[in-house]
Amino acid sequence: MLRRTSRATLTGAAALALAAGAALAVVPQASALAPASADSAAVRHGVMTTVQQAAQNRAHRAATSANTLSYGGGTGGVGVNDGHSKVYLVFYGNQWGTQSTDSHGNATFSKDPSHVASPTQQMFKGIGTGSEKWSADLTQWCDGAVAAGATSCPSNGSFVPYQTGGVLSGVWYDNSAASPSAATGHQLGQEAVKAAAHFGNTTAASNRHTYYVILSPHGANPDSYFNNYCAWHDYTGDSTLTGGAVTSPYGQLAFSNQPYNTDMGASCGVGFVNSPGTLDGWTMTLGHEWHEMMSDQFPAGGWTNASSGEENSDECAWIAKGQPGGAANVTMGTAGTFAEQASWSNDTNSCAITHAILH
């Protein structure tokens, strides 16, 4: 999900960072995964729950509140990503193995058993191509001339534009050392700062529309995600990061924790849309967190549910294919077809897997 939440299937207790090069955590078998507790300690923004927790959250929300999102007033003046998104992928740690290049020009890695690397790059290349309408839901959200607490945007708001032509802006394999086997949120934020320097984004202005996806290797347990959640997004200045906020000399940075969540099996969406569907949950979590970052760049200054704290994709997480607002395969130009979930739309009062392009 994409909210500040107690450690449910989305969160885990703050993990102690292990030294670089420490042994990887044992990967749990999908059959052994139990639904996570809904009342553990830590808080995180922008967390995507496991499949089990999403059902509990929907039942609670139906009993207590509506889905409508309202504007949070901005964080340092920033509510949404109101430009062309620049997505940078950071393959974190030398545990990814040897890097190669495939026929699409994408980076691939010898220690990537689920073969997630190339589809990740293809998906972000494909957003905003082939007239796909999955991302068009975002064009209703704005910041700027909009009051805190508003549930719709004025015509003079600064809107999220349709992301024509793809959003992938760079790929970096940081194999300078092994990534920690249980990186804290603080360490993941530090990696985002390191990536900003690598890509030459060394001013606040150059990072206004950036997003750093920190991809941990197979077997790692970043921010104690095992059995707790599937991914999250946040920003470097958030004091609730495990290990504390991160000082960035380049302005606040939006980033995500993208664990190698195929290791979690069905709890993180393997087989959720397709059969065998190894990458279903992988692309859904990537899409979920990107959608939420676009509408709530530095949580929770953007658009969230005032009652639950949930973001646009949280409210539609893990709805089964064929159900209203359910997950589906989305074709993006020539980049390919990817399993994605719907995101909440105030203007249609629904979970929208497709939406008109408004801006």
Coordinates of C-alpha atoms in Angstrom, one line a residue:
M1 CA 0.0 0.0 0.0
L2 CA 1.0 3.6 -0.1
R3 CA 0.3 5.0 3.2
R4 CA 1.7 5.4 6.7
T5 CA 0.6 2.2 8.3
S6 CA 1.3 -0.1 11.2
R7 CA 3.4 -3.1 10.3
A8 CA 0.8 -5.2 8.6
T9 CA 1.4 -7.4 5.7
L10 CA 2.9 -4.2 4.4
T11 CA 5.4 -3.4 7.1
G12 CA 7.9 -5.1 9.2
A13 CA 9.8 -4.3 12.4
A14 CA 12.7 -2.0 11.8
A15 CA 15.5 -4.3 10.6
L16 CA 19.1 -3.9 11.7
A17 CA 21.3 -3.3 8.7
L18 CA 23.8 -6.1 8.1
A19 CA 27.3 -5.4 7.0
A20 CA 28.0 -5.4 3.3
G21 CA 28.8 -8.9 2.1
A22 CA 26.9 -10.6 4.9
A23 CA 25.1 -13.8 4.1
L24 CA 21.7 -13.5 2.3
A25 CA 18.6 -14.2 4.2
V26 CA 17.0 -17.6 3.6
V27 CA 14.2 -17.3 1.0
P28 CA 10.9 -18.6 2.4
Q29 CA 8.9 -21.0 0.3
A30 CA 5.6 -19.6 -0.9
S31 CA 3.7 -22.5 0.8
A32 CA 5.2 -21.5 4.1
L33 CA 4.1 -17.9 4.0
A34 CA 1.5 -16.9 6.5
P35 CA -0.6 -13.7 6.4
A36 CA 1.3 -11.1 8.3
S37 CA 0.2 -9.6 11.5
A38 CA -1.9 -6.4 11.3
D39 CA -0.5 -4.9 14.5
S40 CA 3.3 -4.9 14.4
A41 CA 5.4 -1.9 15.2
A42 CA 7.0 0.1 12.5
V43 CA 5.4 2.7 10.2
R44 CA 6.2 3.3 6.6
H45 CA 4.8 5.4 3.8
G46 CA 3.7 4.0 0.4
V47 CA 3.6 0.3 1.2
M48 CA 2.0 -2.3 -1.1
T49 CA 0.6 -5.0 1.1
T50 CA 0.6 -8.7 0.4
V51 CA -2.4 -10.3 -1.2
Q52 CA -3.8 -11.5 2.2
Q53 CA -3.6 -8.1 3.9
A54 CA -5.3 -6.3 1.0
A55 CA -8.5 -8.3 1.6
Q56 CA -8.5 -7.3 5.3
N57 CA -7.9 -3.6 4.4
R58 CA -10.8 -3.6 1.9
A59 CA -13.2 -5.1 4.4
H60 CA -12.2 -2.5 7.0
R61 CA -12.4 0.4 4.6
A62 CA -15.9 -0.7 3.4
A63 CA -17.0 -0.6 7.0
T64 CA -15.4 2.7 8.0
S65 CA -14.8 5.2 5.1
A66 CA -15.2 6.1 1.5
N67 CA -12.5 5.9 -1.1
T68 CA -12.3 9.5 -2.0
L69 CA -8.8 11.0 -1.9
S70 CA -8.0 14.6 -0.8
Y71 CA -5.1 16.8 -1.2
G72 CA -2.5 16.9 1.6
G73 CA -1.3 20.5 1.0
G74 CA 2.2 19.6 -0.4
T75 CA 5.5 18.7 1.2
G76 CA 7.9 21.5 0.7
G77 CA 5.4 22.8 -2.0
V78 CA 5.4 19.4 -3.8
G79 CA 2.2 17.4 -4.0
V80 CA 2.4 15.5 -7.3
N81 CA 5.0 14.8 -10.0
D82 CA 3.6 17.4 -12.4
G83 CA 6.1 16.9 -15.2
H84 CA 7.4 14.1 -17.4
S85 CA 8.5 11.4 -15.0
K86 CA 12.2 10.4 -15.1
V87 CA 12.6 6.9 -13.7
Y88 CA 16.0 5.6 -12.8
L89 CA 16.5 1.9 -12.1
V90 CA 19.2 1.0 -9.6
F91 CA 20.2 -2.7 -9.4
Y92 CA 21.6 -2.6 -5.9
G93 CA 24.5 -4.8 -4.9
N94 CA 26.9 -7.2 -6.7
Q95 CA 24.7 -10.1 -5.8
W96 CA 22.9 -9.5 -9.2
G97 CA 25.9 -11.2 -10.8
T98 CA 27.4 -10.5 -14.2
Q99 CA 25.7 -7.8 -16.4
S100 CA 24.9 -8.5 -20.0
T101 CA 22.7 -6.8 -22.6
D102 CA 19.7 -8.4 -24.4
S103 CA 18.2 -7.9 -27.8
H104 CA 16.1 -5.0 -26.5
G105 CA 19.2 -3.2 -25.3
N106 CA 18.2 -3.9 -21.7
A107 CA 20.6 -4.8 -18.9
T108 CA 20.3 -8.4 -17.8
F109 CA 22.0 -10.2 -14.9
S110 CA 23.4 -13.7 -14.4
K111 CA 21.9 -14.0 -10.9
D112 CA 18.3 -13.0 -11.7
P113 CA 16.5 -16.4 -11.5
S114 CA 13.0 -14.9 -12.2
H115 CA 14.4 -12.8 -15.1
V116 CA 12.9 -9.5 -13.8
A117 CA 15.5 -7.1 -15.1
S118 CA 14.5 -6.8 -18.7
P119 CA 10.7 -6.6 -18.2
T120 CA 11.3 -3.9 -15.6
Q121 CA 13.0 -1.8 -18.2
Q122 CA 10.5 -2.6 -20.9
M123 CA 7.6 -1.6 -18.7
F124 CA 9.0 1.8 -17.9
K125 CA 9.9 2.3 -21.6
G126 CA 6.3 1.4 -22.5
I127 CA 4.3 3.7 -20.2
G128 CA 2.7 6.4 -22.3
T129 CA 3.2 4.5 -25.6
G130 CA 0.7 2.8 -27.9
S131 CA -2.1 5.1 -26.5
E132 CA -2.2 2.9 -23.3
K133 CA -4.8 4.3 -20.9
W134 CA -3.7 2.6 -17.7
S135 CA -1.5 5.6 -16.7
A136 CA -4.1 8.2 -17.8
D137 CA -5.9 8.0 -14.4
L138 CA -3.0 10.1 -13.1
T139 CA -4.0 13.1 -15.3
Q140 CA -6.8 14.1 -12.9
W141 CA -4.3 14.8 -10.0
C142 CA -2.6 18.2 -9.4
D143 CA -0.8 20.4 -7.0
G144 CA -0.2 24.2 -7.1
A145 CA -3.4 26.1 -7.0
V146 CA -5.3 23.6 -4.9
A147 CA -6.3 23.9 -1.3
A148 CA -5.4 21.3 1.4
G149 CA -8.4 19.0 1.9
A150 CA -9.8 19.5 -1.7
T151 CA -11.1 16.4 -3.4
S152 CA -10.8 17.7 -6.9
C153 CA -8.5 20.0 -8.9
P154 CA -9.3 23.5 -10.1
S155 CA -8.7 24.2 -13.7
N156 CA -5.6 26.2 -12.9
G157 CA -3.9 23.4 -11.0
S158 CA -0.6 22.1 -12.0
F159 CA -1.7 18.6 -13.4
V160 CA 0.2 15.4 -13.9
P161 CA 0.5 15.2 -17.7
Y162 CA 0.1 12.1 -19.8
Q163 CA 3.5 10.4 -19.9
T164 CA 4.0 10.3 -23.7
G165 CA 6.9 8.2 -24.9
G166 CA 8.0 6.3 -21.9
V167 CA 9.5 7.3 -18.6
L168 CA 12.7 5.2 -18.3
S169 CA 15.7 7.7 -18.0
G170 CA 18.6 5.5 -16.8
V171 CA 19.8 2.2 -15.5
W172 CA 22.7 1.7 -13.2
Y173 CA 24.2 -1.5 -11.8
D174 CA 25.8 -0.5 -8.5
N175 CA 28.1 -3.5 -8.1
S176 CA 30.7 -1.6 -6.0
A177 CA 29.8 -3.9 -3.1
A178 CA 27.2 -6.3 -1.9
S179 CA 24.0 -4.7 -0.8
P180 CA 23.0 -5.4 2.8
S181 CA 21.0 -8.5 3.3
A182 CA 18.4 -6.5 5.2
A183 CA 18.9 -2.9 4.2
T184 CA 17.1 -0.3 6.3
G185 CA 14.9 2.4 4.7
H186 CA 17.7 4.8 5.5
Q187 CA 20.3 2.7 3.6
L188 CA 17.9 2.5 0.6
G189 CA 17.5 6.3 0.7
Q190 CA 21.3 6.7 0.8
E191 CA 21.5 4.5 -2.3
A192 CA 19.0 6.9 -4.0
V193 CA 21.3 9.8 -3.1
K194 CA 24.2 7.9 -4.6
A195 CA 22.2 7.2 -7.7
A196 CA 21.3 10.9 -8.1
A197 CA 25.0 11.7 -8.1
H198 CA 25.7 8.9 -10.6
F199 CA 23.1 10.2 -13.0
G200 CA 24.2 13.8 -12.6
N201 CA 21.0 15.0 -10.9
T202 CA 22.8 17.2 -8.4
T203 CA 20.3 20.0 -7.8
A204 CA 16.8 20.1 -6.3
A205 CA 15.5 21.4 -9.7
S206 CA 17.0 18.4 -11.5
N207 CA 15.3 16.0 -9.1
R208 CA 11.8 17.7 -9.1
H209 CA 10.4 14.9 -11.4
T210 CA 12.8 12.0 -10.7
Y211 CA 12.1 8.7 -9.1
Y212 CA 14.8 6.2 -8.1
V213 CA 13.7 2.5 -8.0
I214 CA 16.1 0.6 -5.7
L215 CA 16.0 -3.0 -6.8
S216 CA 17.4 -5.5 -4.3
P217 CA 18.7 -8.9 -5.4
H218 CA 17.2 -12.3 -5.1
G219 CA 17.3 -13.6 -1.5
A220 CA 17.7 -10.2 0.2
N221 CA 15.2 -8.9 2.7
P222 CA 15.3 -5.1 2.4
D223 CA 13.5 -3.3 5.2
S224 CA 12.2 -6.7 6.6
Y225 CA 9.7 -7.2 3.7
F226 CA 9.5 -11.0 4.0
N227 CA 5.9 -12.0 5.0
N228 CA 5.1 -8.3 5.7
Y229 CA 4.6 -6.4 2.4
C230 CA 5.7 -6.4 -1.2
A231 CA 7.2 -2.9 -1.9
W232 CA 7.0 0.7 -0.8
H233 CA 7.8 4.2 -2.0
D234 CA 8.8 7.2 0.0
Y235 CA 11.2 10.2 0.0
T236 CA 14.6 10.8 1.6
G237 CA 13.3 13.4 4.1
D238 CA 10.8 11.1 5.8
S239 CA 11.7 10.8 9.5
T240 CA 9.7 7.5 9.7
L241 CA 12.2 5.6 7.5
T242 CA 13.8 2.8 9.4
G243 CA 17.1 4.2 10.5
G244 CA 15.8 7.8 10.1
A245 CA 15.6 10.4 7.4
V246 CA 18.4 10.7 4.8
T247 CA 20.3 13.9 4.2
S248 CA 20.3 14.7 0.5
P249 CA 22.5 17.5 -0.9
Y250 CA 20.4 17.3 -4.1
G251 CA 17.0 18.2 -2.8
Q252 CA 14.4 15.7 -1.6
L253 CA 14.4 12.5 -3.6
A254 CA 11.5 10.2 -4.4
F255 CA 12.5 6.6 -4.3
S256 CA 11.1 3.1 -3.8
N257 CA 12.1 -0.2 -2.1
Q258 CA 11.5 -2.9 -4.7
P259 CA 12.4 -6.2 -3.1
Y260 CA 12.9 -9.3 -5.3
N261 CA 9.4 -10.1 -4.4
T262 CA 9.0 -13.1 -6.7
D263 CA 10.7 -14.8 -3.7
M264 CA 7.4 -14.4 -1.8
G265 CA 5.4 -16.4 -4.3
A266 CA 1.6 -15.9 -4.4
S267 CA 1.7 -13.6 -1.4
C268 CA 3.2 -11.0 -3.6
G269 CA 1.2 -11.8 -6.7
V270 CA 2.9 -14.7 -8.6
G271 CA 0.1 -16.1 -10.8
F272 CA -2.3 -13.3 -9.9
V273 CA -3.3 -12.6 -13.5
N274 CA -1.7 -15.2 -15.7
S275 CA -0.5 -18.7 -15.5
P276 CA 2.2 -19.3 -14.4
G277 CA 2.4 -15.5 -14.1
T278 CA 5.9 -15.4 -12.5
L279 CA 6.1 -11.7 -13.1
D280 CA 2.5 -10.7 -12.4
G281 CA 3.1 -9.3 -8.9
W282 CA 6.5 -7.9 -9.9
T283 CA 5.1 -5.6 -12.6
M284 CA 2.0 -4.9 -10.5
T285 CA 4.1 -3.7 -7.6
L286 CA 6.3 -1.6 -9.9
G287 CA 3.2 0.0 -11.4
H288 CA 1.5 0.4 -8.0
E289 CA 4.4 2.3 -6.5
W290 CA 5.0 4.5 -9.6
H291 CA 1.3 5.5 -9.7
E292 CA 1.4 6.4 -6.1
M293 CA 4.7 8.4 -6.4
M294 CA 3.1 10.4 -9.3
S295 CA 0.1 11.3 -7.2
D296 CA 1.9 11.7 -3.9
Q297 CA 5.5 12.3 -4.6
F298 CA 6.7 13.1 -1.1
P299 CA 4.1 11.4 1.2
A300 CA 1.7 12.5 2.4
G301 CA 1.7 15.9 0.7
G302 CA -0.2 14.7 -2.3
W303 CA -3.5 12.8 -2.7
T304 CA -4.4 10.3 0.0
N305 CA -7.5 9.0 1.9
A306 CA -8.0 11.3 4.9
S307 CA -9.5 8.5 6.9
S308 CA -7.2 5.5 6.1
G309 CA -4.1 7.2 4.8
E310 CA -4.2 5.1 1.7
E311 CA -3.0 6.3 -1.7
N312 CA -4.6 5.8 -5.1
S313 CA -3.2 2.4 -5.8
D314 CA -3.6 1.1 -2.2
E315 CA -7.4 1.4 -2.6
C316 CA -7.4 -1.0 -5.6
A317 CA -4.6 -3.4 -4.6
W318 CA -5.0 -7.1 -5.3
I319 CA -8.5 -7.0 -6.8
A320 CA -8.9 -10.2 -8.8
K321 CA -8.9 -10.3 -12.6
G322 CA -12.5 -10.1 -13.9
Q323 CA -13.9 -8.3 -10.9
P324 CA -14.8 -4.6 -11.1
G325 CA -11.6 -2.7 -10.9
G326 CA -9.6 -5.9 -11.1
A327 CA -6.0 -6.4 -12.3
A328 CA -5.5 -7.0 -16.0
N329 CA -2.9 -7.3 -18.7
V330 CA -2.0 -3.9 -20.2
T331 CA -0.3 -3.6 -23.6
M332 CA 2.1 -0.7 -23.9
G333 CA 3.0 0.0 -27.5
T334 CA 5.8 -2.3 -28.7
A335 CA 7.3 -2.6 -25.2
G336 CA 5.1 -5.6 -24.3
T337 CA 2.1 -6.6 -22.2
F338 CA 2.3 -6.4 -18.4
A339 CA 0.1 -7.4 -15.5
E340 CA -1.1 -4.2 -13.8
Q341 CA -3.6 -3.2 -11.2
A342 CA -6.2 -0.4 -11.2
S343 CA -5.8 2.8 -9.2
W344 CA -8.5 4.9 -7.6
S345 CA -10.1 7.7 -9.6
N346 CA -12.1 10.4 -7.8
D347 CA -13.7 11.7 -11.0
T348 CA -15.2 8.3 -11.8
N349 CA -15.6 7.1 -8.2
S350 CA -14.0 3.8 -9.2
C351 CA -10.9 1.7 -9.4
A352 CA -9.8 2.5 -13.0
I353 CA -7.7 0.2 -15.0
T354 CA -8.3 2.6 -17.9
H355 CA -9.1 6.3 -17.9
A356 CA -9.5 9.1 -20.3
I357 CA -6.4 11.3 -20.9
L358 CA -7.4 14.7 -19.3
H359 CA -4.1 16.6 -19.6

